[in-house]
Coordinates of C-alpha atoms in Angstrom, one line a residue:
Chain O
D15 CA -56.2 -216.2 56.7
A16 CA -56.3 -217.9 60.1
K17 CA -52.9 -217.7 61.7
T18 CA -50.7 -220.2 63.5
T19 CA -48.2 -219.7 66.3
Q20 CA -45.1 -221.9 66.6
P21 CA -41.9 -221.6 68.7
N22 CA -39.1 -220.1 66.8
S23 CA -36.7 -223.0 67.5
M24 CA -36.5 -226.3 69.2
E25 CA -33.7 -228.8 69.9
S26 CA -33.6 -232.5 70.2
N27 CA -31.2 -235.4 70.5
E28 CA -31.0 -238.1 67.9
E29 CA -33.2 -241.1 68.5
E30 CA -35.4 -239.2 70.9
P31 CA -39.0 -238.2 70.3
V32 CA -39.8 -234.6 69.3
H33 CA -43.1 -232.8 69.9
L34 CA -43.5 -229.7 67.8
P35 CA -46.5 -227.5 69.1
C36 CA -48.7 -225.2 67.1
N37 CA -51.5 -222.9 68.3
H38 CA -54.3 -222.0 65.9
S39 CA -57.0 -220.5 68.1
T40 CA -58.9 -218.9 65.1
I41 CA -59.2 -222.1 63.1
S42 CA -62.5 -222.4 61.3
G43 CA -64.5 -225.6 61.1
T44 CA -63.4 -226.3 57.5
D45 CA -59.7 -225.6 57.9
Y46 CA -57.3 -228.6 57.6
I47 CA -54.1 -228.6 59.7
H48 CA -51.1 -229.2 57.5
W49 CA -47.5 -229.7 58.4
Y50 CA -44.6 -229.2 56.0
R51 CA -40.9 -229.1 56.5
Q52 CA -38.1 -227.5 54.5
L53 CA -34.6 -228.8 54.5
P54 CA -31.8 -226.4 53.4
S55 CA -31.8 -225.7 49.7
Q56 CA -34.9 -227.7 49.0
G57 CA -38.6 -227.0 48.5
P58 CA -41.0 -227.7 51.3
E59 CA -41.9 -231.3 51.9
Y60 CA -45.4 -232.5 52.9
V61 CA -45.3 -234.2 56.3
I62 CA -48.9 -234.8 57.4
H63 CA -52.3 -233.2 57.7
G64 CA -55.6 -233.8 59.5
L65 CA -59.0 -232.3 60.2
T66 CA -60.2 -233.5 63.6
S67 CA -58.8 -236.9 64.4
N68 CA -55.3 -237.8 65.2
V69 CA -53.3 -239.0 62.2
N70 CA -50.3 -241.3 61.7
N71 CA -48.2 -241.9 58.7
R72 CA -44.7 -243.2 58.0
M73 CA -43.1 -239.9 58.7
A74 CA -44.9 -238.6 61.8
S75 CA -48.0 -238.4 63.9
L76 CA -50.3 -235.5 64.3
A77 CA -52.2 -235.0 67.5
I78 CA -55.1 -232.5 67.3
A79 CA -56.7 -231.0 70.4
E80 CA -60.3 -231.7 70.9
D81 CA -61.3 -228.0 70.4
R82 CA -58.9 -227.9 67.4
K83 CA -57.2 -224.8 68.7
S84 CA -53.8 -226.5 68.9
S85 CA -52.0 -229.4 67.4
T86 CA -48.7 -231.2 67.9
L87 CA -46.5 -232.8 65.3
I88 CA -44.7 -235.8 66.8
L89 CA -41.5 -237.3 65.3
H90 CA -41.1 -240.6 67.1
R91 CA -37.4 -240.9 66.8
A92 CA -35.5 -237.9 65.5
T93 CA -32.7 -238.4 63.1
L94 CA -30.1 -235.9 61.8
R95 CA -32.1 -235.8 58.5
D96 CA -35.1 -234.4 60.4
A97 CA -33.3 -231.1 61.1
A98 CA -35.4 -228.6 59.1
V99 CA -37.8 -225.8 59.4
Y100 CA -41.2 -227.1 60.3
Y101 CA -44.3 -225.2 59.2
C102 CA -47.8 -225.6 60.7
I103 CA -50.4 -224.3 58.2
L104 CA -54.1 -224.0 58.1
R105 CA -55.5 -224.8 54.7
G106 CA -59.0 -223.9 53.7
T107 CA -61.2 -225.7 51.2
G108 CA -62.6 -223.0 48.9
G109 CA -62.8 -219.5 47.7
T110 CA -59.8 -217.4 48.7
S111 CA -58.1 -220.5 50.0
Y112 CA -57.8 -222.3 46.7
G113 CA -54.3 -223.7 46.4
K114 CA -53.0 -221.4 49.0
L115 CA -50.7 -222.3 51.9
T116 CA -49.9 -219.4 54.2
F117 CA -46.5 -220.1 55.6
G118 CA -45.4 -218.4 58.9
Q119 CA -41.9 -218.4 60.2
G120 CA -42.0 -222.0 61.3
T121 CA -39.9 -223.8 63.9
I122 CA -36.3 -224.5 63.3
L123 CA -35.6 -228.0 64.6
T124 CA -32.0 -228.8 65.5
V125 CA -31.1 -232.4 66.1
H126 CA -28.0 -233.2 68.0
P127 CA -26.0 -236.4 67.5
Chain D
K661 CA -44.2 -241.7 40.0
A662 CA -42.2 -238.6 39.1
G663 CA -42.4 -235.6 41.4
V664 CA -42.9 -232.0 40.5
T665 CA -40.3 -230.8 38.0
Q666 CA -39.3 -227.2 37.7
T667 CA -37.1 -225.8 35.0
P668 CA -34.7 -224.2 34.8
R669 CA -33.1 -224.7 38.3
Y670 CA -31.0 -221.5 38.1
L671 CA -31.4 -218.4 36.1
I672 CA -29.6 -215.0 36.0
K673 CA -31.3 -212.1 34.3
T674 CA -30.8 -208.4 34.0
R675 CA -33.1 -205.7 35.3
G676 CA -35.8 -204.9 32.9
Q677 CA -35.8 -208.2 31.2
Q678 CA -38.6 -210.8 31.5
V679 CA -38.4 -214.4 32.5
T680 CA -40.6 -217.5 32.1
L681 CA -40.4 -220.4 34.6
S682 CA -41.9 -223.8 34.0
C683 CA -43.5 -226.4 36.3
S684 CA -44.6 -229.9 35.4
P685 CA -46.9 -231.2 38.2
I686 CA -47.3 -234.8 39.3
S687 CA -49.2 -236.8 36.8
G688 CA -53.0 -236.6 37.5
H689 CA -52.7 -233.4 39.6
R690 CA -54.8 -230.6 38.4
S691 CA -53.9 -227.8 40.8
V692 CA -50.7 -225.9 40.5
S693 CA -49.6 -223.1 42.8
W694 CA -46.7 -220.8 42.7
Y695 CA -44.7 -219.3 45.6
Q696 CA -41.9 -216.9 46.0
Q697 CA -39.3 -217.4 48.8
T698 CA -37.0 -214.7 50.0
P699 CA -34.9 -214.4 53.2
G700 CA -36.8 -211.3 54.2
Q701 CA -40.4 -212.3 53.4
G702 CA -40.3 -216.1 53.6
L703 CA -42.7 -218.1 51.5
Q704 CA -45.4 -216.1 49.8
F705 CA -48.3 -217.3 47.7
L706 CA -48.3 -216.0 44.1
F707 CA -51.3 -217.7 42.4
E708 CA -53.0 -221.0 41.8
Y709 CA -54.3 -222.6 38.7
F710 CA -56.8 -225.4 38.4
S711 CA -57.9 -226.9 35.1
E712 CA -56.4 -223.9 33.2
T713 CA -58.1 -221.3 35.2
Q714 CA -56.6 -219.0 37.8
R715 CA -58.6 -219.4 40.9
N716 CA -56.6 -217.5 43.4
K717 CA -54.0 -214.8 43.5
G718 CA -51.7 -213.4 46.1
N719 CA -50.7 -209.9 46.7
F720 CA -48.1 -209.4 43.9
P721 CA -48.0 -206.8 41.2
G722 CA -49.3 -207.4 37.7
R723 CA -45.8 -208.0 36.4
F724 CA -46.2 -211.5 37.8
S725 CA -48.5 -213.7 35.7
G726 CA -49.0 -217.3 34.9
R727 CA -50.9 -219.8 32.9
Q728 CA -51.8 -223.5 32.9
F729 CA -52.0 -225.7 29.9
S730 CA -54.4 -228.5 29.2
N731 CA -51.9 -231.1 30.4
S732 CA -51.7 -229.2 33.7
R733 CA -48.2 -227.9 33.1
S734 CA -47.8 -224.4 34.3
E735 CA -45.7 -221.4 33.4
M736 CA -45.0 -218.3 35.4
N737 CA -43.8 -215.1 33.8
V738 CA -42.3 -212.0 35.4
S739 CA -41.9 -209.0 33.2
T740 CA -39.7 -205.9 33.7
L741 CA -37.6 -207.6 36.3
E742 CA -36.4 -205.7 39.4
L743 CA -33.6 -206.5 41.7
G744 CA -36.1 -207.4 44.4
D745 CA -37.5 -210.2 42.3
S746 CA -34.4 -212.2 43.1
A747 CA -35.8 -215.2 44.9
L748 CA -36.4 -218.9 44.9
Y749 CA -39.6 -219.6 43.0
L750 CA -41.4 -222.8 44.0
C751 CA -44.2 -224.6 42.3
A752 CA -46.6 -227.0 44.1
S753 CA -49.1 -229.5 42.7
S754 CA -52.1 -231.0 44.3
L755 CA -54.6 -233.5 43.2
F756 CA -57.4 -231.1 43.9
S757 CA -57.3 -227.9 45.9
G758 CA -58.0 -227.1 49.5
G759 CA -57.5 -229.7 52.2
T760 CA -55.3 -232.0 50.1
E761 CA -51.5 -232.2 50.5
A762 CA -49.3 -230.2 48.2
F763 CA -46.1 -231.5 46.7
F764 CA -43.3 -229.0 45.9
G765 CA -40.7 -228.9 43.3
Q766 CA -37.0 -228.0 44.0
G767 CA -37.6 -224.5 42.8
T768 CA -36.0 -222.1 40.3
R769 CA -33.4 -219.8 41.8
L770 CA -33.7 -216.5 40.0
T771 CA -31.0 -213.8 40.3
V772 CA -31.6 -210.4 38.9
V773 CA -28.5 -208.3 38.3

């Protein structure tokens, strides 16, 4: 499985933007870039995903580098409820990738009031 | 629409027993994946079912098995329980597989004593 590299932890202040980086230098052409987050005592929650172009949804934005070897999850205005572990995952589209999300250690985001 | 439902939420079993966990995916979703989460190993992929067929399997012993029914509901079974099987077991459903977002349930917390 193609691997991703994320910082172990990041901190932010409430109401400020947060940029969570992810490196995935071995990404293949058919891998989608997914972001999930997990709040304490809950299952992971889908945040956003993309293939080549930048993506926006109500939760966040995903900026994908032109060579696709890195991406950045952007939370435009962090709230205390955004404190969670954020996982950057490459998801393939067939064969040994069926249904499989390979979770790394993720980035622990702390949001200060 | 209703999210992914996992039952039971909590379970305590004795070593050597077997256990069956249930997952009801989001209506219309045909792919169901199972994950094990422990503090030491993080989130690990167990297997994925699509239209009643297991299409992918993680690196777990044969004591871990599953099945999917025609209504897409899935069950996971663990036989001959060991202390190390104590974990949070998560189920995720997707409309298809690969590329599409996955939606997770709250999980079943299994404790083996």
